[in-house]
mmCIF file with all atom_site columns, C-alpha atoms and ligand atoms in Angstrom:
data_model
loop_
_atom_site.group_PDB
_atom_site.id
_atom_site.type_symbol
_atom_site.label_atom_id
_atom_site.label_alt_id
_atom_site.label_comp_id
_atom_site.label_asym_id
_atom_site.label_entity_id
_atom_site.label_seq_id
_atom_site.pdbx_PDB_ins_code
_atom_site.Cartn_x
_atom_site.Cartn_y
_atom_site.Cartn_z
_atom_site.occupancy
_atom_site.B_iso_or_equiv
_atom_site.pdbx_formal_charge
_atom_site.auth_seq_id
_atom_site.auth_comp_id
_atom_site.auth_asym_id
_atom_site.auth_atom_id
_atom_site.pdbx_PDB_model_num
ATOM   1   C CA  . MET A 1 1   ? -6.057  47.715 -46.928 1.00 0.00 ? 24  MET A CA  1
ATOM   2   C CA  . ARG A 1 2   ? -9.172  49.767 -47.633 1.00 0.00 ? 25  ARG A CA  1
ATOM   3   C CA  . LEU A 1 3   ? -11.984 49.134 -45.254 1.00 0.00 ? 26  LEU A CA  1
ATOM   4   C CA  . ILE A 1 4   ? -15.407 50.568 -44.459 1.00 0.00 ? 27  ILE A CA  1
ATOM   5   C CA  . LEU A 1 5   ? -16.833 50.277 -40.949 1.00 0.00 ? 28  LEU A CA  1
ATOM   6   C CA  . LEU A 1 6   ? -20.625 50.406 -41.008 1.00 0.00 ? 29  LEU A CA  1
ATOM   7   C CA  . GLY A 1 7   ? -23.030 50.540 -38.101 1.00 0.00 ? 30  GLY A CA  1
ATOM   8   C CA  . PRO A 1 8   ? -25.340 52.877 -36.205 1.00 0.00 ? 31  PRO A CA  1
ATOM   9   C CA  . PRO A 1 9   ? -24.088 55.700 -33.979 1.00 0.00 ? 32  PRO A CA  1
ATOM   10  C CA  . GLY A 1 10  ? -22.646 54.185 -30.819 1.00 0.00 ? 33  GLY A CA  1
ATOM   11  C CA  . ALA A 1 11  ? -21.879 50.827 -32.447 1.00 0.00 ? 34  ALA A CA  1
ATOM   12  C CA  . GLY A 1 12  ? -18.186 51.178 -31.644 1.00 0.00 ? 35  GLY A CA  1
ATOM   13  C CA  . LYS A 1 13  ? -16.855 52.084 -35.102 1.00 0.00 ? 36  LYS A CA  1
ATOM   14  C CA  . GLY A 1 14  ? -14.539 54.790 -33.761 1.00 0.00 ? 37  GLY A CA  1
ATOM   15  C CA  . THR A 1 15  ? -13.175 52.598 -30.962 1.00 0.00 ? 38  THR A CA  1
ATOM   16  C CA  . GLN A 1 16  ? -12.475 49.716 -33.321 1.00 0.00 ? 39  GLN A CA  1
ATOM   17  C CA  . ALA A 1 17  ? -11.025 52.001 -35.994 1.00 0.00 ? 40  ALA A CA  1
ATOM   18  C CA  . GLN A 1 18  ? -8.509  53.322 -33.443 1.00 0.00 ? 41  GLN A CA  1
ATOM   19  C CA  . ARG A 1 19  ? -7.328  49.793 -32.743 1.00 0.00 ? 42  ARG A CA  1
ATOM   20  C CA  . LEU A 1 20  ? -6.989  49.010 -36.443 1.00 0.00 ? 43  LEU A CA  1
ATOM   21  C CA  . VAL A 1 21  ? -4.951  52.199 -36.909 1.00 0.00 ? 44  VAL A CA  1
ATOM   22  C CA  . GLU A 1 22  ? -2.495  50.916 -34.303 1.00 0.00 ? 45  GLU A CA  1
ATOM   23  C CA  . LYS A 1 23  ? -2.347  47.408 -35.701 1.00 0.00 ? 46  LYS A CA  1
ATOM   24  C CA  . TYR A 1 24  ? -2.166  48.132 -39.437 1.00 0.00 ? 47  TYR A CA  1
ATOM   25  C CA  . GLY A 1 25  ? -0.621  51.617 -39.469 1.00 0.00 ? 48  GLY A CA  1
ATOM   26  C CA  . ILE A 1 26  ? -3.228  53.078 -41.801 1.00 0.00 ? 49  ILE A CA  1
ATOM   27  C CA  . PRO A 1 27  ? -5.302  56.177 -40.990 1.00 0.00 ? 50  PRO A CA  1
ATOM   28  C CA  . GLN A 1 28  ? -8.861  56.348 -39.722 1.00 0.00 ? 51  GLN A CA  1
ATOM   29  C CA  . LEU A 1 29  ? -10.926 58.679 -41.895 1.00 0.00 ? 52  LEU A CA  1
ATOM   30  C CA  . SER A 1 30  ? -13.834 59.729 -39.702 1.00 0.00 ? 53  SER A CA  1
ATOM   31  C CA  . THR A 1 31  ? -16.066 62.220 -41.494 1.00 0.00 ? 54  THR A CA  1
ATOM   32  C CA  . GLY A 1 32  ? -17.616 63.092 -38.108 1.00 0.00 ? 55  GLY A CA  1
ATOM   33  C CA  . ASP A 1 33  ? -14.152 64.059 -36.760 1.00 0.00 ? 56  ASP A CA  1
ATOM   34  C CA  . MET A 1 34  ? -13.328 65.995 -39.938 1.00 0.00 ? 57  MET A CA  1
ATOM   35  C CA  . LEU A 1 35  ? -16.613 67.902 -39.778 1.00 0.00 ? 58  LEU A CA  1
ATOM   36  C CA  . ARG A 1 36  ? -16.167 68.648 -36.057 1.00 0.00 ? 59  ARG A CA  1
ATOM   37  C CA  . ALA A 1 37  ? -12.663 69.978 -36.841 1.00 0.00 ? 60  ALA A CA  1
ATOM   38  C CA  . ALA A 1 38  ? -14.170 72.193 -39.568 1.00 0.00 ? 61  ALA A CA  1
ATOM   39  C CA  . VAL A 1 39  ? -16.807 73.506 -37.128 1.00 0.00 ? 62  VAL A CA  1
ATOM   40  C CA  . GLN A 1 40  ? -14.083 74.167 -34.539 1.00 0.00 ? 63  GLN A CA  1
ATOM   41  C CA  . ALA A 1 41  ? -11.920 75.976 -37.089 1.00 0.00 ? 64  ALA A CA  1
ATOM   42  C CA  . GLY A 1 42  ? -14.899 78.046 -38.267 1.00 0.00 ? 65  GLY A CA  1
ATOM   43  C CA  . THR A 1 43  ? -14.352 77.194 -41.946 1.00 0.00 ? 66  THR A CA  1
ATOM   44  C CA  . GLU A 1 44  ? -17.064 77.689 -44.582 1.00 0.00 ? 67  GLU A CA  1
ATOM   45  C CA  . VAL A 1 45  ? -17.836 73.948 -44.455 1.00 0.00 ? 68  VAL A CA  1
ATOM   46  C CA  . GLY A 1 46  ? -17.953 74.066 -40.660 1.00 0.00 ? 69  GLY A CA  1
ATOM   47  C CA  . LYS A 1 47  ? -20.408 76.974 -40.699 1.00 0.00 ? 70  LYS A CA  1
ATOM   48  C CA  . ARG A 1 48  ? -22.705 75.100 -43.063 1.00 0.00 ? 71  ARG A CA  1
ATOM   49  C CA  . ALA A 1 49  ? -22.473 71.818 -41.172 1.00 0.00 ? 72  ALA A CA  1
ATOM   50  C CA  . LYS A 1 50  ? -22.839 72.975 -37.565 1.00 0.00 ? 73  LYS A CA  1
ATOM   51  C CA  . ALA A 1 51  ? -26.627 73.332 -37.227 1.00 0.00 ? 74  ALA A CA  1
ATOM   52  C CA  . VAL A 1 52  ? -27.243 70.130 -39.175 1.00 0.00 ? 75  VAL A CA  1
ATOM   53  C CA  . MET A 1 53  ? -24.867 68.173 -36.928 1.00 0.00 ? 76  MET A CA  1
ATOM   54  C CA  . ASP A 1 54  ? -26.290 69.660 -33.740 1.00 0.00 ? 77  ASP A CA  1
ATOM   55  C CA  . ALA A 1 55  ? -29.751 68.505 -34.866 1.00 0.00 ? 78  ALA A CA  1
ATOM   56  C CA  . GLY A 1 56  ? -28.504 64.959 -35.502 1.00 0.00 ? 79  GLY A CA  1
ATOM   57  C CA  . GLU A 1 57  ? -29.181 65.135 -39.224 1.00 0.00 ? 80  GLU A CA  1
ATOM   58  C CA  . LEU A 1 58  ? -26.832 64.315 -42.077 1.00 0.00 ? 81  LEU A CA  1
ATOM   59  C CA  . VAL A 1 59  ? -24.623 66.903 -43.730 1.00 0.00 ? 82  VAL A CA  1
ATOM   60  C CA  . SER A 1 60  ? -25.069 67.124 -47.521 1.00 0.00 ? 83  SER A CA  1
ATOM   61  C CA  . ASP A 1 61  ? -23.532 64.435 -49.685 1.00 0.00 ? 84  ASP A CA  1
ATOM   62  C CA  . ALA A 1 62  ? -21.716 67.056 -51.770 1.00 0.00 ? 85  ALA A CA  1
ATOM   63  C CA  . ILE A 1 63  ? -19.868 68.472 -48.747 1.00 0.00 ? 86  ILE A CA  1
ATOM   64  C CA  . VAL A 1 64  ? -18.903 65.109 -47.297 1.00 0.00 ? 87  VAL A CA  1
ATOM   65  C CA  . ASN A 1 65  ? -17.881 63.563 -50.626 1.00 0.00 ? 88  ASN A CA  1
ATOM   66  C CA  . ALA A 1 66  ? -15.616 66.538 -51.350 1.00 0.00 ? 89  ALA A CA  1
ATOM   67  C CA  . ILE A 1 67  ? -13.931 66.264 -47.932 1.00 0.00 ? 90  ILE A CA  1
ATOM   68  C CA  . VAL A 1 68  ? -13.224 62.556 -48.371 1.00 0.00 ? 91  VAL A CA  1
ATOM   69  C CA  . ALA A 1 69  ? -12.048 62.861 -51.989 1.00 0.00 ? 92  ALA A CA  1
ATOM   70  C CA  . GLU A 1 70  ? -9.462  65.395 -50.858 1.00 0.00 ? 93  GLU A CA  1
ATOM   71  C CA  . ARG A 1 71  ? -8.434  63.375 -47.818 1.00 0.00 ? 94  ARG A CA  1
ATOM   72  C CA  . ILE A 1 72  ? -7.751  60.099 -49.633 1.00 0.00 ? 95  ILE A CA  1
ATOM   73  C CA  . ASP A 1 73  ? -5.222  61.840 -51.859 1.00 0.00 ? 96  ASP A CA  1
ATOM   74  C CA  . GLN A 1 74  ? -3.010  62.633 -48.868 1.00 0.00 ? 97  GLN A CA  1
ATOM   75  C CA  . PRO A 1 75  ? 0.216   60.593 -48.765 1.00 0.00 ? 98  PRO A CA  1
ATOM   76  C CA  . ASP A 1 76  ? -0.701  58.776 -45.524 1.00 0.00 ? 99  ASP A CA  1
ATOM   77  C CA  . CYS A 1 77  ? -3.616  57.104 -47.349 1.00 0.00 ? 100 CYS A CA  1
ATOM   78  C CA  . ALA A 1 78  ? -1.380  55.511 -49.973 1.00 0.00 ? 101 ALA A CA  1
ATOM   79  C CA  . ARG A 1 79  ? -1.239  52.160 -48.126 1.00 0.00 ? 102 ARG A CA  1
ATOM   80  C CA  . GLY A 1 80  ? -4.934  52.183 -47.285 1.00 0.00 ? 103 GLY A CA  1
ATOM   81  C CA  . PHE A 1 81  ? -7.446  53.670 -44.864 1.00 0.00 ? 104 PHE A CA  1
ATOM   82  C CA  . ILE A 1 82  ? -10.402 52.925 -42.654 1.00 0.00 ? 105 ILE A CA  1
ATOM   83  C CA  . LEU A 1 83  ? -13.592 54.790 -43.502 1.00 0.00 ? 106 LEU A CA  1
ATOM   84  C CA  . ASP A 1 84  ? -15.494 55.414 -40.263 1.00 0.00 ? 107 ASP A CA  1
ATOM   85  C CA  . GLY A 1 85  ? -18.932 57.023 -40.548 1.00 0.00 ? 108 GLY A CA  1
ATOM   86  C CA  . TYR A 1 86  ? -18.654 57.294 -44.326 1.00 0.00 ? 109 TYR A CA  1
ATOM   87  C CA  . PRO A 1 87  ? -20.403 56.451 -46.607 1.00 0.00 ? 110 PRO A CA  1
ATOM   88  C CA  . ARG A 1 88  ? -23.733 57.105 -44.880 1.00 0.00 ? 111 ARG A CA  1
ATOM   89  C CA  . THR A 1 89  ? -26.065 57.321 -47.899 1.00 0.00 ? 112 THR A CA  1
ATOM   90  C CA  . LEU A 1 90  ? -26.397 55.439 -51.182 1.00 0.00 ? 113 LEU A CA  1
ATOM   91  C CA  . VAL A 1 91  ? -25.215 58.571 -53.014 1.00 0.00 ? 114 VAL A CA  1
ATOM   92  C CA  . GLN A 1 92  ? -22.065 58.564 -50.895 1.00 0.00 ? 115 GLN A CA  1
ATOM   93  C CA  . ALA A 1 93  ? -21.574 54.835 -51.501 1.00 0.00 ? 116 ALA A CA  1
ATOM   94  C CA  . ASP A 1 94  ? -21.682 55.443 -55.261 1.00 0.00 ? 117 ASP A CA  1
ATOM   95  C CA  . ALA A 1 95  ? -19.239 58.321 -54.789 1.00 0.00 ? 118 ALA A CA  1
ATOM   96  C CA  . VAL A 1 96  ? -16.811 55.959 -53.032 1.00 0.00 ? 119 VAL A CA  1
ATOM   97  C CA  . GLU A 1 97  ? -16.994 53.557 -55.969 1.00 0.00 ? 120 GLU A CA  1
ATOM   98  C CA  . SER A 1 98  ? -16.112 56.263 -58.465 1.00 0.00 ? 121 SER A CA  1
ATOM   99  C CA  . MET A 1 99  ? -13.471 57.891 -56.232 1.00 0.00 ? 122 MET A CA  1
ATOM   100 C CA  . LEU A 1 100 ? -11.675 54.573 -55.924 1.00 0.00 ? 123 LEU A CA  1
ATOM   101 C CA  . SER A 1 101 ? -12.057 53.484 -59.533 1.00 0.00 ? 124 SER A CA  1
ATOM   102 C CA  . ASP A 1 102 ? -10.807 56.922 -60.727 1.00 0.00 ? 125 ASP A CA  1
ATOM   103 C CA  . ARG A 1 103 ? -7.652  56.198 -58.726 1.00 0.00 ? 126 ARG A CA  1
ATOM   104 C CA  . GLY A 1 104 ? -7.362  52.592 -59.909 1.00 0.00 ? 127 GLY A CA  1
ATOM   105 C CA  . ILE A 1 105 ? -7.911  51.181 -56.412 1.00 0.00 ? 128 ILE A CA  1
ATOM   106 C CA  . SER A 1 106 ? -10.680 49.177 -54.772 1.00 0.00 ? 129 SER A CA  1
ATOM   107 C CA  . LEU A 1 107 ? -12.255 48.409 -51.435 1.00 0.00 ? 130 LEU A CA  1
ATOM   108 C CA  . ASP A 1 108 ? -11.204 45.275 -49.593 1.00 0.00 ? 131 ASP A CA  1
ATOM   109 C CA  . THR A 1 109 ? -14.030 44.760 -47.134 1.00 0.00 ? 132 THR A CA  1
ATOM   110 C CA  . VAL A 1 110 ? -17.070 46.355 -45.571 1.00 0.00 ? 133 VAL A CA  1
ATOM   111 C CA  . ILE A 1 111 ? -17.612 45.351 -41.955 1.00 0.00 ? 134 ILE A CA  1
ATOM   112 C CA  . GLU A 1 112 ? -20.923 46.032 -40.279 1.00 0.00 ? 135 GLU A CA  1
ATOM   113 C CA  . LEU A 1 113 ? -21.000 46.158 -36.479 1.00 0.00 ? 136 LEU A CA  1
ATOM   114 C CA  . VAL A 1 114 ? -24.381 44.755 -35.500 1.00 0.00 ? 137 VAL A CA  1
ATOM   115 C CA  . VAL A 1 115 ? -25.682 46.163 -32.221 1.00 0.00 ? 138 VAL A CA  1
ATOM   116 C CA  . ASP A 1 116 ? -28.984 45.995 -30.363 1.00 0.00 ? 139 ASP A CA  1
ATOM   117 C CA  . ASP A 1 117 ? -30.663 49.442 -30.607 1.00 0.00 ? 140 ASP A CA  1
ATOM   118 C CA  . ARG A 1 118 ? -31.507 49.418 -26.919 1.00 0.00 ? 141 ARG A CA  1
ATOM   119 C CA  . ALA A 1 119 ? -27.798 49.315 -26.049 1.00 0.00 ? 142 ALA A CA  1
ATOM   120 C CA  . LEU A 1 120 ? -26.942 52.292 -28.243 1.00 0.00 ? 143 LEU A CA  1
ATOM   121 C CA  . VAL A 1 121 ? -28.460 55.149 -26.305 1.00 0.00 ? 144 VAL A CA  1
ATOM   122 C CA  . GLY A 1 122 ? -26.802 53.862 -23.109 1.00 0.00 ? 145 GLY A CA  1
ATOM   123 C CA  . ARG A 1 123 ? -23.431 53.851 -24.869 1.00 0.00 ? 146 ARG A CA  1
ATOM   124 C CA  . ILE A 1 124 ? -23.903 57.418 -26.097 1.00 0.00 ? 147 ILE A CA  1
ATOM   125 C CA  . VAL A 1 125 ? -24.864 58.649 -22.631 1.00 0.00 ? 148 VAL A CA  1
ATOM   126 C CA  . LYS A 1 126 ? -21.801 56.877 -21.204 1.00 0.00 ? 149 LYS A CA  1
ATOM   127 C CA  . ARG A 1 127 ? -19.540 58.433 -23.861 1.00 0.00 ? 150 ARG A CA  1
ATOM   128 C CA  . ALA A 1 128 ? -20.783 61.888 -22.822 1.00 0.00 ? 151 ALA A CA  1
ATOM   129 C CA  . GLU A 1 129 ? -20.269 61.097 -19.101 1.00 0.00 ? 152 GLU A CA  1
ATOM   130 C CA  . ASP A 1 130 ? -16.760 59.714 -19.720 1.00 0.00 ? 153 ASP A CA  1
ATOM   131 C CA  . ALA A 1 131 ? -15.783 62.790 -21.747 1.00 0.00 ? 154 ALA A CA  1
ATOM   132 C CA  . LYS A 1 132 ? -17.071 65.090 -19.005 1.00 0.00 ? 155 LYS A CA  1
ATOM   133 C CA  . ALA A 1 133 ? -15.266 63.138 -16.268 1.00 0.00 ? 156 ALA A CA  1
ATOM   134 C CA  . ALA A 1 134 ? -12.022 63.324 -18.264 1.00 0.00 ? 157 ALA A CA  1
ATOM   135 C CA  . GLY A 1 135 ? -12.423 67.093 -18.681 1.00 0.00 ? 158 GLY A CA  1
ATOM   136 C CA  . LEU A 1 136 ? -12.868 66.681 -22.444 1.00 0.00 ? 159 LEU A CA  1
ATOM   137 C CA  . PRO A 1 137 ? -15.457 68.529 -24.527 1.00 0.00 ? 160 PRO A CA  1
ATOM   138 C CA  . VAL A 1 138 ? -18.820 66.734 -24.652 1.00 0.00 ? 161 VAL A CA  1
ATOM   139 C CA  . ARG A 1 139 ? -20.323 66.317 -28.128 1.00 0.00 ? 162 ARG A CA  1
ATOM   140 C CA  . LYS A 1 140 ? -23.472 68.371 -28.474 1.00 0.00 ? 163 LYS A CA  1
ATOM   141 C CA  . ASP A 1 141 ? -25.196 65.509 -30.307 1.00 0.00 ? 164 ASP A CA  1
ATOM   142 C CA  . ASP A 1 142 ? -24.381 62.909 -27.621 1.00 0.00 ? 165 ASP A CA  1
ATOM   143 C CA  . ASN A 1 143 ? -27.640 63.230 -25.703 1.00 0.00 ? 166 ASN A CA  1
ATOM   144 C CA  . PRO A 1 144 ? -30.784 61.066 -25.824 1.00 0.00 ? 167 PRO A CA  1
ATOM   145 C CA  . ALA A 1 145 ? -32.984 63.591 -27.679 1.00 0.00 ? 168 ALA A CA  1
ATOM   146 C CA  . VAL A 1 146 ? -30.561 64.218 -30.555 1.00 0.00 ? 169 VAL A CA  1
ATOM   147 C CA  . PHE A 1 147 ? -29.568 60.580 -30.521 1.00 0.00 ? 170 PHE A CA  1
ATOM   148 C CA  . GLU A 1 148 ? -33.093 59.566 -31.509 1.00 0.00 ? 171 GLU A CA  1
ATOM   149 C CA  . GLU A 1 149 ? -32.819 61.733 -34.616 1.00 0.00 ? 172 GLU A CA  1
ATOM   150 C CA  . ARG A 1 150 ? -29.380 60.293 -35.420 1.00 0.00 ? 173 ARG A CA  1
ATOM   151 C CA  . LEU A 1 151 ? -30.812 56.784 -35.194 1.00 0.00 ? 174 LEU A CA  1
ATOM   152 C CA  . ARG A 1 152 ? -33.768 57.756 -37.428 1.00 0.00 ? 175 ARG A CA  1
ATOM   153 C CA  . GLU A 1 153 ? -31.348 59.163 -39.995 1.00 0.00 ? 176 GLU A CA  1
ATOM   154 C CA  . TYR A 1 154 ? -29.371 55.943 -39.753 1.00 0.00 ? 177 TYR A CA  1
ATOM   155 C CA  . TYR A 1 155 ? -32.380 53.723 -40.511 1.00 0.00 ? 178 TYR A CA  1
ATOM   156 C CA  . LYS A 1 156 ? -33.677 55.987 -43.256 1.00 0.00 ? 179 LYS A CA  1
ATOM   157 C CA  . LYS A 1 157 ? -30.443 56.696 -45.094 1.00 0.00 ? 180 LYS A CA  1
ATOM   158 C CA  . THR A 1 158 ? -27.580 54.474 -43.930 1.00 0.00 ? 181 THR A CA  1
ATOM   159 C CA  . ALA A 1 159 ? -29.119 51.076 -43.198 1.00 0.00 ? 182 ALA A CA  1
ATOM   160 C CA  . PRO A 1 160 ? -29.799 50.504 -46.945 1.00 0.00 ? 183 PRO A CA  1
ATOM   161 C CA  . LEU A 1 161 ? -26.027 50.331 -47.405 1.00 0.00 ? 184 LEU A CA  1
ATOM   162 C CA  . THR A 1 162 ? -25.945 46.872 -45.864 1.00 0.00 ? 185 THR A CA  1
ATOM   163 C CA  . GLY A 1 163 ? -28.058 45.607 -48.796 1.00 0.00 ? 186 GLY A CA  1
ATOM   164 C CA  . TYR A 1 164 ? -25.919 47.595 -51.224 1.00 0.00 ? 187 TYR A CA  1
ATOM   165 C CA  . TYR A 1 165 ? -22.694 45.951 -50.066 1.00 0.00 ? 188 TYR A CA  1
ATOM   166 C CA  . TYR A 1 166 ? -24.271 42.551 -49.522 1.00 0.00 ? 189 TYR A CA  1
ATOM   167 C CA  . ALA A 1 167 ? -25.352 42.560 -53.174 1.00 0.00 ? 190 ALA A CA  1
ATOM   168 C CA  . LYS A 1 168 ? -21.755 43.299 -54.160 1.00 0.00 ? 191 LYS A CA  1
ATOM   169 C CA  . GLY A 1 169 ? -20.546 40.358 -52.058 1.00 0.00 ? 192 GLY A CA  1
ATOM   170 C CA  . ARG A 1 170 ? -18.454 42.671 -49.848 1.00 0.00 ? 193 ARG A CA  1
ATOM   171 C CA  . LEU A 1 171 ? -20.430 42.775 -46.612 1.00 0.00 ? 194 LEU A CA  1
ATOM   172 C CA  . ARG A 1 172 ? -19.170 41.003 -43.501 1.00 0.00 ? 195 ARG A CA  1
ATOM   173 C CA  . THR A 1 173 ? -21.006 41.294 -40.206 1.00 0.00 ? 196 THR A CA  1
ATOM   174 C CA  . VAL A 1 174 ? -19.519 41.298 -36.732 1.00 0.00 ? 197 VAL A CA  1
ATOM   175 C CA  . ASP A 1 175 ? -21.395 41.043 -33.425 1.00 0.00 ? 198 ASP A CA  1
ATOM   176 C CA  . GLY A 1 176 ? -20.930 44.510 -31.951 1.00 0.00 ? 199 GLY A CA  1
ATOM   177 C CA  . MET A 1 177 ? -22.536 43.479 -28.651 1.00 0.00 ? 200 MET A CA  1
ATOM   178 C CA  . ALA A 1 178 ? -19.469 41.448 -27.634 1.00 0.00 ? 201 ALA A CA  1
ATOM   179 C CA  . SER A 1 179 ? -16.684 42.987 -25.515 1.00 0.00 ? 202 SER A CA  1
ATOM   180 C CA  . ILE A 1 180 ? -14.413 45.543 -27.203 1.00 0.00 ? 203 ILE A CA  1
ATOM   181 C CA  . ASP A 1 181 ? -11.556 43.004 -27.323 1.00 0.00 ? 204 ASP A CA  1
ATOM   182 C CA  . ALA A 1 182 ? -13.799 40.270 -28.731 1.00 0.00 ? 205 ALA A CA  1
ATOM   183 C CA  . VAL A 1 183 ? -15.099 42.621 -31.441 1.00 0.00 ? 206 VAL A CA  1
ATOM   184 C CA  . THR A 1 184 ? -11.509 43.542 -32.355 1.00 0.00 ? 207 THR A CA  1
ATOM   185 C CA  . ALA A 1 185 ? -10.585 39.862 -32.568 1.00 0.00 ? 208 ALA A CA  1
ATOM   186 C CA  . GLU A 1 186 ? -13.574 39.140 -34.791 1.00 0.00 ? 209 GLU A CA  1
ATOM   187 C CA  . ILE A 1 187 ? -12.736 42.062 -37.094 1.00 0.00 ? 210 ILE A CA  1
ATOM   188 C CA  . GLU A 1 188 ? -9.138  40.867 -37.361 1.00 0.00 ? 211 GLU A CA  1
ATOM   189 C CA  . ALA A 1 189 ? -10.364 37.378 -38.262 1.00 0.00 ? 212 ALA A CA  1
ATOM   190 C CA  . VAL A 1 190 ? -12.570 38.854 -41.001 1.00 0.00 ? 213 VAL A CA  1
ATOM   191 C CA  . LEU A 1 191 ? -9.642  40.889 -42.349 1.00 0.00 ? 214 LEU A CA  1
ATOM   192 C CA  . ALA A 1 192 ? -7.337  37.859 -42.298 1.00 0.00 ? 215 ALA A CA  1
ATOM   193 C CA  . ALA A 1 193 ? -9.916  35.811 -44.211 1.00 0.00 ? 216 ALA A CA  1
ATOM   194 C CA  . ALA A 1 194 ? -10.307 38.644 -46.734 1.00 0.00 ? 217 ALA A CA  1
ATOM   195 C CA  . ALA A 1 195 ? -6.521  38.793 -47.213 1.00 0.00 ? 218 ALA A CA  1
ATOM   196 C CA  . ARG A 1 196 ? -6.360  35.010 -47.792 1.00 0.00 ? 219 ARG A CA  1
ATOM   197 C CA  . ALA A 1 197 ? -9.144  35.266 -50.373 1.00 0.00 ? 220 ALA A CA  1
ATOM   198 C CA  . ARG A 1 198 ? -7.258  37.913 -52.375 1.00 0.00 ? 221 ARG A CA  1
HETATM 199 P P1  . AMP B 2 .   ? -20.228 60.775 -36.211 1.00 0.00 ? 5   AMP B P1  1
HETATM 200 O O1  . AMP B 2 .   ? -19.076 61.336 -35.474 1.00 0.00 ? 5   AMP B O1  1
HETATM 201 O O2  . AMP B 2 .   ? -19.827 59.788 -37.266 1.00 0.00 ? 5   AMP B O2  1
HETATM 202 O O3  . AMP B 2 .   ? -21.298 60.237 -35.294 1.00 0.00 ? 5   AMP B O3  1
HETATM 203 O O4  . AMP B 2 .   ? -20.899 61.990 -37.016 1.00 0.00 ? 5   AMP B O4  1
HETATM 204 C C1  . AMP B 2 .   ? -21.432 63.112 -36.316 1.00 0.00 ? 5   AMP B C1  1
HETATM 205 C C2  . AMP B 2 .   ? -22.313 63.921 -37.249 1.00 0.00 ? 5   AMP B C2  1
HETATM 206 O O5  . AMP B 2 .   ? -21.543 64.401 -38.363 1.00 0.00 ? 5   AMP B O5  1
HETATM 207 C C3  . AMP B 2 .   ? -23.455 63.150 -37.899 1.00 0.00 ? 5   AMP B C3  1
HETATM 208 O O6  . AMP B 2 .   ? -24.596 63.063 -37.050 1.00 0.00 ? 5   AMP B O6  1
HETATM 209 C C4  . AMP B 2 .   ? -23.711 64.004 -39.133 1.00 0.00 ? 5   AMP B C4  1
HETATM 210 O O7  . AMP B 2 .   ? -24.393 65.199 -38.823 1.00 0.00 ? 5   AMP B O7  1
HETATM 211 C C5  . AMP B 2 .   ? -22.301 64.381 -39.555 1.00 0.00 ? 5   AMP B C5  1
HETATM 212 N N1  . AMP B 2 .   ? -21.711 63.354 -40.461 1.00 0.00 ? 5   AMP B N1  1
HETATM 213 C C6  . AMP B 2 .   ? -20.647 62.556 -40.206 1.00 0.00 ? 5   AMP B C6  1
HETATM 214 N N2  . AMP B 2 .   ? -20.382 61.763 -41.238 1.00 0.00 ? 5   AMP B N2  1
HETATM 215 C C7  . AMP B 2 .   ? -21.305 62.051 -42.186 1.00 0.00 ? 5   AMP B C7  1
HETATM 216 C C8  . AMP B 2 .   ? -21.582 61.542 -43.474 1.00 0.00 ? 5   AMP B C8  1
HETATM 217 N N3  . AMP B 2 .   ? -20.846 60.566 -44.022 1.00 0.00 ? 5   AMP B N3  1
HETATM 218 N N4  . AMP B 2 .   ? -22.627 62.092 -44.167 1.00 0.00 ? 5   AMP B N4  1
HETATM 219 C C9  . AMP B 2 .   ? -23.374 63.087 -43.643 1.00 0.00 ? 5   AMP B C9  1
HETATM 220 N N5  . AMP B 2 .   ? -23.189 63.590 -42.418 1.00 0.00 ? 5   AMP B N5  1
HETATM 221 C C10 . AMP B 2 .   ? -22.158 63.091 -41.685 1.00 0.00 ? 5   AMP B C10 1
#
């Protein structure tokens, strides 16, 4: 199964992806996690991405596309994967199409988690508080000021992807305001319907 999870920052993509990893045994490919690992490791990519990420802006398409192209060739992706936080621009969406067609594979479904904007900033603040309480590192971009920029980037560059995938007949929407369990159940129902339609 090859799946894209779309939605603004704080929509719950990461949380839901984790659950799908457990249920379907396929990896979650989070470009945010990969970039944070690169920053942590001090790689060339990490050095170039750090300031951009801290400001809540998007890292260049070229960098992100290269990371994903390399990642999907790893053996654990052979049975499928969940793209979380990627693609985030129309250029990246086109890159996904060619990456997959070059490998003779295709996407199954694109699921958009639809969430009320007003709920998002509260979720981000809570994520930072929970991380702190658990003694985990707090993301530098999980604060209200940077969050506003992340949301602006989302509307400017990522929101057009819903039209892109709708036009291809691939978009399915799920109410991301429901409880975590209810969202998981709805996603699973969408995936089951997609499997029946294949
Ligand atoms: P996330 O963990 O998905 O919220 O991503 C955190 C940050 O990493 C974003 O605000 C961007 O700076 C960067 N990032 C993650 N994924 C992408 C992507 N697909 N394209 C560009 N930048 C990205």
